[in-house]
Structures are given as structure tokens and as C-alpha cells.
């Protein structure tokens, strides 16, 4: 701005009449570029959403390729894909048009200004109001001034796409919930001894999924969460894992609010078997021990201890074979066992299991019970299950119904109520 005013003063000393052309043209140019810069930010934001949508669509289709084959959804899928692709292409086209139009107008203004200075300047020279040397000095000086302004607006225009990209990236990282290395957060107590859920409600998309849930679990306790499908059990587990935050109420770990705890330090204390097993397309060995803390022999010994003979064989035979995307080369039961062993080997005294044996055969369930029966003086065990044998081992059973706690009972009380 200072340079601009300074430059204009210099130019008006040569010829104030010619300077008026610049004084009018420059703000117009800045105004127009600003307009296109704003438009570009919006268009780019839209474009990113379209790209995300089309990638998401493709990922989903690939993950469900069997369904597409079995239900003969080829034409349907192809058309749907063309639709999402077209949306993306049209969004790209608009963004490119915006670039081109901005460029054209910008160049046109530059050209018009030059022509006007030439014509009006020539007139002034003829009239004797300015010398020919003065006109050329004005021309070269004003060209420098305009290109400086163009450069500044160009930088602004080019960076317009960075801001939405940055914001999307931050959203992607989910920094609201999981602030990385946040110095304001406290470290989780090592081996926490108490988890309290106090009046927790969870609302997603205006739908109340959990309402005023309260319970406490102390170290040494084994607790089951029991309830019908869709009653909210997994939603409670996701809250306990810090994957979602309560809409109201609080979750306290040794009296510290989970939202004030550095989430990574908390998760170092938690071992999980999720309801829907998530596995890497790597070897069985790498899946059991993703942090690479154990030797192959230690893992083999563990498998022996739990009598998972068939697993041991496949581990030996295929220790380097990848198990497929999300383990699709394994059976449902094998995947769950892998997930259980992975949780077993991780450090941390809070063990959370969400319907971990739903795909087990009877023999495997016995192995599982062996793990459940193990000493738990320092441990906290939370398990979502319907399995009577497992429920029998629990200190208390939290009954969930329609997103509320329907009672916290012992196994005996549970049997009385359901018999
Ligand atoms: N991310 C979500 N968005 C919207 N609704 C959800 C979401 N997750 C779960 N729900 C709904 O919340 C209810 C409880 O789900 P969930 O906790 O998975 O039940 P459960 O594990 O007891 O079978 C269900 O009605 C389900 O449709
Ligand atoms: Mg569930």
C-alpha cells in the first residue's frame, strides 16, 4: 500500500492527468481479483468434498465387490460411479474456468490501462503538456507498479486453495477430539484403578443414542454390558475408548475427566477387542504384535498356552503370508482370535471386549474363558456379551435397554430376572 501510494505520488509528479487512469484502474483490478479469490476458496472447498465423495464411493464399492458380483450390480454401480465422477469433473471444470476468467480479466485490465496511457499520453505530448521522455518514463514506471500489484494479488489468488485444504486436513485429523501433543492435557495415571461414567448422554444427528448412563468400575472388577441389539452397548464402548465424546455428562478415569487426559497416554492403558475386527493386510504375526514387542518364539509359546494349535500351524506355515484386506483370508473365528491375542499382548490394565466370541466354536469359547478367568487384581475387564458362561464369571452385569441403564445386577440376580 505504501509503495503504491509512493509510486503514485512519483507518477503524478510526471503527469497527474495520466495518474488518474491508474488511480481508477488499480482498485478495480484489486476488487476483481478479490472477488475471484473468494470464489476460488468456495469452489475449491466444494471440489474437495466432491473428490472425497468419489473416493469414498470407490473404496466402498471395492470393499463390497462380492455383493456387487452376487447381486449383479455392475450396471447400477457403473452408472452410480459415472454420476459421482461427473460431479467431480464438473466441479473441477468450474474451478478451472474461475482461474481462466480471472486471468483474462486481469490481463485485459492491464492491456486497457496501457492502451489508454499510450493514447492519452500521445494526446498530452501533442498538446505539449508532457514531453515524450516524460511519457516513456511514466510508462515504464507504471508498468513496474502494476506488475508489483499483480504479483501480490496473484500470490493471494494462488494460496486461496491452500486454506480449504488445510481446514479439511485438520478436520480429517479430527483435532477437536484428539488434540495431538496438547500441552494442556494431563497424562493418564498409569494402571488406572477406577472408571466412572457419570450421567452420560450421547446424541448423534439429533438422535439420542444414550441417555443419562451412570456406572462405576473399580480395579479387580469384571463387568459385563448386556442388552439387545441396538441398545447402545458399542456406543458406550466407543465413549470409553475416547472415539466419541459424551454430548453431556462425563467419563472419569481415577477422578480425572477423560476429555482432559492426553488420549494417547490413556490408550496406552487400554486393550481392546472391537465388535468388528479390524486387521491389517499383513502377516498373522504382524497383526498379533503390531508394535513389534515380542519375539516369534514368545508368540508361539502364548499360542501353545491357549491351545490354539491350528492357529499355531497356520502361523508357522504362513508367517509371511498376508491375511488379506481386513483379514478376508481368515475365518470369522480366526479373525476374532487374532484380535483377542493382539489385545492380550498389548500392555495396559483395562481390557475392553465387544462381543468377542460371537464367531467362536464351543472349543474356542473354552480357551476364551481361560483368559477371562485369569487373575485380575490390577485389571479392569469390560465385556459386551450374551454368553452365559462368560456372564457367570462377572462381578456385575450392566443391563442396557434403549440407551439407558436398566439395572446393575449380579449374575444370580440376572438369572432370577431373566428366568
Ligand atoms: N455413528 C452413528 N450414527 C448414528 N447412529 C448410530 C451411530 N452409531 C450407532 N448408532 C445407533 O445407535 C444405536 C445403538 O447402536 P450400538 O451402540 O451399536 O448398539 P449395540 O452395540 O447395543 O448393538 C443404534 O440404533 C444405532 O443405529
Ligand atoms: Mg454392538
Coordinates of C-alpha atoms and ligand atoms in Angstrom, one line a residue:
X1 CA 0.0 0.0 0.0
X2 CA 2.8 2.4 1.0
X3 CA 4.7 1.5 -2.2
X4 CA 1.6 2.0 -4.2
X5 CA 0.9 5.5 -2.7
X6 CA 4.6 6.4 -3.1
X7 CA 4.7 5.2 -6.6
X8 CA 1.5 7.1 -7.5
X9 CA 2.9 10.3 -6.0
X10 CA 6.1 9.8 -8.2
X11 CA 3.9 9.3 -11.2
X12 CA 1.7 12.3 -10.6
X13 CA 4.8 14.5 -10.5
X14 CA 5.5 13.3 -14.1
X15 CA 1.8 13.7 -15.1
X16 CA -1.2 13.9 -12.7
X17 CA -3.6 13.5 -15.6
X18 CA -2.1 10.2 -16.6
X19 CA -2.0 9.1 -13.0
X20 CA -5.8 9.4 -12.7
X21 CA -6.1 6.4 -15.1
X22 CA -4.0 4.3 -12.7
X23 CA -5.9 5.6 -9.7
X24 CA -9.1 4.3 -11.2
X25 CA -7.8 1.1 -12.7
X26 CA -5.8 -0.3 -9.8
X27 CA -8.6 -0.5 -7.2
X28 CA -10.8 -2.1 -9.9
X29 CA -8.2 -4.7 -10.5
X30 CA -7.8 -5.4 -6.8
X31 CA -11.5 -5.6 -6.3
X32 CA -12.0 -8.1 -9.2
X33 CA -9.1 -10.3 -8.1
X34 CA -10.5 -10.3 -4.5
X35 CA -13.9 -11.4 -5.9
X36 CA -12.3 -14.3 -7.8
X37 CA -10.1 -15.3 -4.9
X38 CA -13.2 -15.6 -2.6
X39 CA -14.9 -17.6 -5.3
X40 CA -11.9 -19.8 -5.7
X41 CA -11.9 -20.6 -2.0
X42 CA -15.5 -21.7 -2.1
X43 CA -15.1 -23.6 -5.3
X44 CA -12.1 -25.4 -4.0
X45 CA -13.9 -26.4 -0.8
X46 CA -16.7 -27.8 -3.0
X47 CA -14.2 -29.6 -5.2
X48 CA -12.6 -31.3 -2.2
X49 CA -15.9 -32.6 -0.9
X50 CA -16.6 -34.0 -4.4
X51 CA -13.2 -35.7 -4.6
X52 CA -13.7 -37.1 -1.1
X53 CA -17.2 -38.4 -2.1
X54 CA -15.9 -40.1 -5.2
X55 CA -13.0 -41.7 -3.4
X56 CA -15.3 -42.8 -0.6
X57 CA -17.7 -44.3 -3.2
X58 CA -14.9 -46.2 -4.9
X59 CA -13.5 -47.5 -1.6
X60 CA -16.9 -48.7 -0.5
X61 CA -17.6 -50.4 -3.8
X62 CA -14.2 -52.2 -3.7
X63 CA -14.8 -53.3 -0.2
X64 CA -18.2 -54.8 -1.2
X65 CA -17.1 -56.3 -4.5
X66 CA -18.7 -59.7 -3.6
X67 CA -22.1 -58.1 -3.1
X68 CA -21.7 -56.3 -6.5
X69 CA -20.9 -59.7 -8.1
X70 CA -23.6 -61.7 -6.3
X71 CA -26.4 -59.2 -6.8
X72 CA -25.2 -58.4 -10.3
X73 CA -25.0 -54.7 -9.6
X74 CA -22.5 -54.0 -12.4
X75 CA -24.7 -51.6 -14.5
X76 CA -26.1 -50.0 -11.4
X77 CA -22.6 -49.5 -9.9
X78 CA -21.2 -48.2 -13.2
X79 CA -24.0 -45.6 -13.5
X80 CA -23.6 -44.5 -9.9
X81 CA -19.9 -44.2 -10.4
X82 CA -20.3 -42.1 -13.6
X83 CA -22.6 -39.8 -11.6
X84 CA -20.1 -39.2 -8.8
X85 CA -17.3 -38.8 -11.3
X86 CA -19.3 -36.3 -13.3
X87 CA -20.0 -34.3 -10.2
X88 CA -16.2 -34.2 -9.5
X89 CA -15.4 -33.3 -13.2
X90 CA -17.9 -30.5 -13.3
X91 CA -16.6 -29.1 -10.1
X92 CA -13.1 -29.3 -11.5
X93 CA -14.2 -27.6 -14.7
X94 CA -15.8 -24.7 -12.7
X95 CA -12.6 -24.2 -10.7
X96 CA -10.5 -24.1 -13.9
X97 CA -13.0 -21.6 -15.5
X98 CA -12.6 -19.4 -12.5
X99 CA -8.8 -19.4 -13.0
X100 CA -9.1 -18.6 -16.7
X101 CA -11.7 -15.8 -16.3
X102 CA -9.7 -14.2 -13.5
X103 CA -6.6 -14.4 -15.7
X104 CA -8.3 -13.0 -18.7
X105 CA -9.9 -10.1 -16.9
X106 CA -6.6 -9.3 -15.1
X107 CA -4.7 -9.3 -18.4
X108 CA -7.4 -7.3 -20.1
X109 CA -7.3 -4.6 -17.5
X110 CA -3.5 -4.3 -17.8
X111 CA -3.9 -4.0 -21.6
X112 CA -6.6 -1.4 -21.5
X113 CA -4.7 0.7 -19.0
X114 CA -1.6 0.6 -21.2
X115 CA -3.6 1.5 -24.3
X116 CA -5.3 4.4 -22.5
X117 CA -2.0 5.7 -21.2
X118 CA -0.5 5.5 -24.7
X119 CA -3.4 7.3 -26.4
X120 CA -4.0 9.9 -23.7
X121 CA -0.2 10.3 -23.3
X122 CA 0.2 10.9 -27.0
X123 CA -2.5 13.5 -26.9
X124 CA -0.8 15.2 -24.0
X125 CA 2.5 15.1 -25.8
X126 CA 0.9 16.7 -28.9
X127 CA -0.7 19.4 -26.7
X128 CA 2.8 19.9 -25.2
X129 CA 1.7 19.2 -21.6
X130 CA 4.2 16.4 -21.2
X131 CA 7.5 15.6 -23.0
X132 CA 8.0 12.3 -25.0
X133 CA 10.7 11.3 -22.4
X134 CA 8.2 12.0 -19.6
X135 CA 5.6 9.7 -21.3
X136 CA 8.1 6.9 -21.6
X137 CA 9.3 7.4 -18.0
X138 CA 5.6 7.3 -16.9
X139 CA 5.0 4.1 -18.9
X140 CA 8.0 2.1 -17.6
X141 CA 7.3 3.3 -14.0
X142 CA 3.6 2.5 -14.2
X143 CA 4.3 -1.0 -15.7
X144 CA 6.6 -1.8 -12.7
X145 CA 3.9 -0.6 -10.3
X146 CA 1.2 -2.7 -11.9
X147 CA 3.3 -5.8 -12.1
X148 CA 4.1 -5.5 -8.3
X149 CA 0.4 -5.2 -7.5
X150 CA -0.4 -8.1 -9.9
X151 CA 2.2 -10.2 -8.1
X152 CA 0.7 -9.6 -4.7
X153 CA -2.8 -10.4 -5.9
X154 CA -1.6 -13.5 -7.7
X155 CA 0.0 -14.8 -4.6
X156 CA -3.3 -14.3 -2.7
X157 CA -5.2 -16.0 -5.5
X158 CA -2.9 -19.0 -5.7
X159 CA -3.0 -19.5 -1.9
X160 CA -6.8 -19.5 -2.0
X161 CA -6.8 -23.3 -2.5
X162 CA -4.4 -23.9 0.4
X163 CA -6.8 -22.6 3.2
X164 CA -9.7 -25.1 2.4
X165 CA -7.2 -27.9 2.0
X166 CA -5.6 -27.1 5.4
X167 CA -9.0 -26.9 7.1
X168 CA -10.1 -30.2 5.6
X169 CA -6.8 -31.8 6.7
X170 CA -7.4 -30.6 10.3
X171 CA -10.9 -32.0 10.1
X172 CA -9.5 -35.2 8.9
X173 CA -7.2 -35.4 11.8
X174 CA -10.2 -34.9 14.0
X175 CA -8.2 -32.4 16.1
X176 CA -11.2 -31.3 18.0
X177 CA -11.5 -34.6 19.8
X178 CA -8.0 -35.9 19.7
X179 CA -5.6 -33.0 20.0
X180 CA -2.2 -34.2 19.3
X181 CA 0.5 -33.4 21.8
X182 CA -1.7 -30.9 23.6
X183 CA 0.3 -29.5 26.5
X184 CA -2.9 -28.5 28.3
X185 CA -3.9 -32.2 28.7
X186 CA -2.7 -34.3 31.6
X187 CA -1.1 -37.6 31.3
X188 CA -3.2 -40.7 32.2
X189 CA -2.4 -42.3 35.5
X190 CA -0.5 -45.5 34.9
X191 CA -2.7 -48.5 35.6
X192 CA -5.9 -46.6 36.4
X193 CA -7.9 -48.0 39.3
X194 CA -11.4 -46.6 38.6
X195 CA -13.6 -45.7 35.7
X196 CA -16.7 -43.7 36.4
X197 CA -19.4 -42.9 33.9
X198 CA -21.5 -40.1 35.2
X199 CA -24.8 -39.1 33.6
X200 CA -23.5 -39.6 30.2
X201 CA -25.8 -38.9 27.2
X202 CA -24.9 -39.2 23.5
X203 CA -26.8 -37.5 20.7
X204 CA -25.8 -38.2 17.1
X205 CA -27.6 -36.5 14.2
X206 CA -30.3 -35.3 16.6
X207 CA -30.9 -38.9 17.7
X208 CA -30.5 -39.7 21.4
X209 CA -28.4 -42.9 21.5
X210 CA -27.5 -42.9 25.2
X211 CA -29.4 -41.2 28.0
X212 CA -28.1 -40.5 31.5
X213 CA -25.8 -43.5 31.7
X214 CA -24.0 -43.9 35.0
X215 CA -21.8 -46.7 36.4
X216 CA -18.5 -47.2 38.2
X217 CA -15.9 -49.9 37.6
X218 CA -13.1 -50.5 40.1
X219 CA -9.8 -52.3 39.6
X220 CA -10.2 -56.0 40.1
X221 CA -13.7 -56.0 38.7
X222 CA -15.1 -57.9 35.8
X223 CA -18.1 -56.2 34.3
X224 CA -20.4 -57.2 31.5
X225 CA -22.5 -54.9 29.4
X226 CA -25.7 -56.7 28.3
X227 CA -28.5 -55.7 26.2
X228 CA -30.4 -56.2 22.9
X229 CA -29.1 -55.3 19.5
X230 CA -29.0 -51.6 19.0
X231 CA -29.5 -50.8 22.7
X232 CA -26.3 -48.8 22.8
X233 CA -23.6 -51.2 24.0
X234 CA -21.0 -50.4 21.3
X235 CA -21.7 -46.7 21.7
X236 CA -20.7 -47.0 25.4
X237 CA -17.5 -48.8 24.4
X238 CA -16.7 -46.1 21.8
X239 CA -17.1 -43.5 24.6
X240 CA -14.8 -45.5 26.9
X241 CA -12.2 -45.7 24.2
X242 CA -12.4 -41.9 23.5
X243 CA -13.5 -42.4 19.9
X244 CA -16.5 -40.3 20.6
X245 CA -17.2 -37.7 23.3
X246 CA -20.3 -37.5 25.5
X247 CA -22.8 -34.9 24.5
X248 CA -23.3 -34.3 28.2
X249 CA -22.1 -35.9 31.4
X250 CA -18.5 -37.1 32.0
X251 CA -16.3 -40.1 32.0
X252 CA -13.7 -40.0 34.8
X253 CA -10.5 -42.1 34.9
X254 CA -9.3 -42.0 38.5
X255 CA -11.4 -38.9 39.0
X256 CA -9.8 -37.1 36.0
X257 CA -12.2 -36.2 33.2
X258 CA -11.2 -38.2 30.1
X259 CA -11.6 -35.1 28.0
X260 CA -8.7 -33.5 29.9
X261 CA -6.5 -36.6 29.5
X262 CA -3.9 -36.9 26.8
X263 CA -5.8 -39.6 24.7
X264 CA -2.6 -41.5 23.6
X265 CA -1.5 -41.9 27.2
X266 CA -4.9 -43.2 28.1
X267 CA -5.0 -45.7 25.3
X268 CA -1.6 -47.0 26.3
X269 CA -3.5 -48.5 29.3
X270 CA -6.3 -49.9 27.2
X271 CA -6.5 -53.2 25.3
X272 CA -9.4 -53.7 23.0
X273 CA -11.2 -56.4 21.0
X274 CA -13.7 -54.5 18.9
X275 CA -17.0 -55.9 17.8
X276 CA -15.9 -55.6 14.1
X277 CA -12.4 -56.9 14.0
X278 CA -10.0 -54.5 12.2
X279 CA -6.9 -56.2 10.8
X280 CA -4.0 -55.1 8.6
X281 CA -3.3 -56.8 5.4
X282 CA 0.0 -58.0 6.8
X283 CA 1.2 -61.4 8.2
X284 CA -0.6 -63.0 11.2
X285 CA 2.5 -62.4 13.2
X286 CA 2.5 -58.6 12.5
X287 CA -1.2 -58.5 13.3
X288 CA -0.8 -60.2 16.7
X289 CA 2.1 -57.9 17.6
X290 CA 1.7 -54.7 15.6
X291 CA 4.1 -52.8 18.0
X292 CA 6.7 -55.5 17.4
X293 CA 7.4 -56.0 21.1
X294 CA 7.7 -59.8 21.2
X295 CA 9.9 -62.4 19.6
X296 CA 8.3 -65.0 17.3
X297 CA 9.0 -67.7 20.0
X298 CA 7.2 -65.7 22.7
X299 CA 4.1 -65.5 20.5
X300 CA 4.3 -69.2 19.7
X301 CA 4.6 -70.0 23.4
X302 CA 1.5 -67.9 24.0
X303 CA -0.5 -69.7 21.3
X304 CA 0.6 -73.0 22.9
X305 CA -0.5 -71.8 26.3
X306 CA -4.0 -71.2 24.9
X307 CA -4.2 -74.4 23.0
X308 CA -4.7 -72.7 19.7
X309 CA -3.0 -75.5 17.8
X310 CA -4.4 -74.8 14.4
X311 CA -3.5 -71.2 14.7
X312 CA 0.0 -72.2 15.5
X313 CA 0.2 -74.3 12.4
X314 CA -1.0 -71.6 10.2
X315 CA 1.3 -69.1 11.8
X316 CA 4.3 -71.3 11.1
X317 CA 3.3 -72.2 7.7
X318 CA 2.2 -68.8 6.6
X319 CA 4.1 -66.5 8.9
X320 CA 5.0 -64.3 5.9
X321 CA 1.7 -64.6 4.1
X322 CA -0.6 -61.5 4.2
X323 CA -4.0 -62.2 5.6
X324 CA -5.9 -60.1 3.0
X325 CA -7.7 -56.8 3.4
X326 CA -9.2 -56.8 6.9
X327 CA -8.2 -60.5 7.1
X328 CA -10.6 -61.8 4.5
X329 CA -8.4 -64.9 4.0
X330 CA -9.2 -65.9 7.6
X331 CA -12.4 -67.3 9.1
X332 CA -14.6 -65.1 11.3
X333 CA -13.5 -67.0 14.4
X334 CA -9.8 -66.9 13.4
X335 CA -10.1 -63.1 13.0
X336 CA -11.6 -62.7 16.4
X337 CA -8.9 -64.9 18.0
X338 CA -6.2 -62.9 16.3
X339 CA -7.8 -59.7 17.6
X340 CA -8.0 -61.2 21.1
X341 CA -4.4 -62.3 21.1
X342 CA -3.4 -58.8 19.9
X343 CA -5.3 -57.3 22.8
X344 CA -3.8 -59.8 25.2
X345 CA -0.2 -59.0 24.3
X346 CA -0.7 -55.2 24.5
X347 CA 0.2 -53.6 27.8
X348 CA -2.5 -51.9 29.8
X349 CA -4.7 -53.0 32.7
X350 CA -8.1 -52.0 31.1
X351 CA -9.4 -54.8 28.9
X352 CA -12.4 -54.0 26.8
X353 CA -14.1 -56.7 24.7
X354 CA -17.1 -56.1 22.5
X355 CA -18.9 -59.4 21.7
X356 CA -15.5 -61.1 21.2
X357 CA -16.7 -64.7 20.9
X358 CA -19.7 -64.3 18.6
X359 CA -17.9 -66.3 15.9
X360 CA -16.3 -68.9 18.2
X361 CA -17.0 -72.6 18.2
X362 CA -17.5 -74.3 21.6
X363 CA -13.9 -75.4 21.8
X364 CA -12.6 -71.9 21.3
X365 CA -15.0 -70.5 23.8
X366 CA -13.4 -72.7 26.5
X367 CA -10.0 -71.2 25.6
X368 CA -11.5 -67.8 25.8
X369 CA -13.0 -68.5 29.2
X370 CA -9.5 -69.4 30.4
X371 CA -8.4 -65.8 29.6
X372 CA -11.4 -64.4 31.3
X373 CA -10.8 -66.4 34.4
X374 CA -7.3 -65.2 34.9
X375 CA -6.4 -63.2 37.9
X376 CA -7.4 -59.6 37.7
X377 CA -6.2 -57.9 40.8
X378 CA -5.0 -54.9 38.9
X379 CA -7.1 -55.2 35.9
X380 CA -10.4 -53.8 34.8
X381 CA -12.4 -56.0 32.5
X382 CA -15.4 -54.7 30.5
X383 CA -17.0 -57.1 28.2
X384 CA -20.1 -56.9 26.0
X385 CA -21.5 -60.4 25.8
X386 CA -24.6 -62.6 25.8
X387 CA -22.7 -65.7 26.6
X388 CA -24.0 -67.2 29.9
X389 CA -20.7 -68.9 30.7
X390 CA -18.9 -65.6 30.5
X391 CA -21.6 -63.7 32.4
X392 CA -21.2 -66.2 35.2
X393 CA -17.6 -65.0 35.7
X394 CA -18.6 -61.4 36.1
X395 CA -18.8 -59.3 39.3
X396 CA -21.6 -57.3 37.9
X397 CA -23.8 -57.1 34.8
X398 CA -24.9 -53.7 33.5
X399 CA -28.2 -54.1 31.7
X400 CA -28.7 -51.7 28.9
X401 CA -32.1 -51.0 27.3
X402 CA -32.9 -48.4 24.7
X403 CA -29.8 -46.3 25.6
X404 CA -30.4 -46.3 29.3
X405 CA -29.1 -48.4 32.3
X406 CA -31.9 -50.8 33.1
X407 CA -30.2 -52.1 36.2
X408 CA -26.8 -53.2 37.5
X409 CA -27.0 -56.7 38.9
X410 CA -25.0 -59.8 40.0
X411 CA -25.2 -63.0 37.9
X412 CA -27.6 -64.5 40.4
X413 CA -29.9 -61.5 40.2
X414 CA -29.6 -61.5 36.4
X415 CA -30.6 -65.2 36.3
X416 CA -33.6 -64.6 38.5
X417 CA -34.8 -61.7 36.4
X418 CA -34.4 -63.5 33.1
X419 CA -35.7 -66.9 34.1
Ligands
LIG1 N1 -22.4 -43.2 14.2 C1 -23.7 -43.4 14.4 N2 -24.6 -42.5 13.8 C2 -25.9 -42.7 14.0 N3 -26.5 -43.7 14.7 C3 -25.6 -44.5 15.3 C4 -24.2 -44.5 15.2 N4 -23.7 -45.5 15.9 C5 -24.7 -46.2 16.4 N5 -25.9 -45.6 16.1 C6 -27.2 -46.1 16.5 O1 -27.2 -46.1 17.9 C7 -27.9 -47.3 18.4 C8 -27.0 -48.1 19.3 O2 -26.0 -48.7 18.5 P1 -24.9 -49.6 19.1 O3 -24.3 -48.9 20.3 O4 -24.0 -50.1 18.0 O5 -25.8 -50.8 19.7 P2 -25.4 -52.3 20.2 O6 -23.9 -52.3 20.3 O7 -26.0 -52.4 21.6 O8 -26.0 -53.3 19.3 C9 -28.4 -48.0 17.1 O9 -29.8 -47.6 17.0 C10 -27.6 -47.4 16.0 O10 -28.3 -47.4 14.8
LIG2 MG1 -22.6 -53.6 19.4

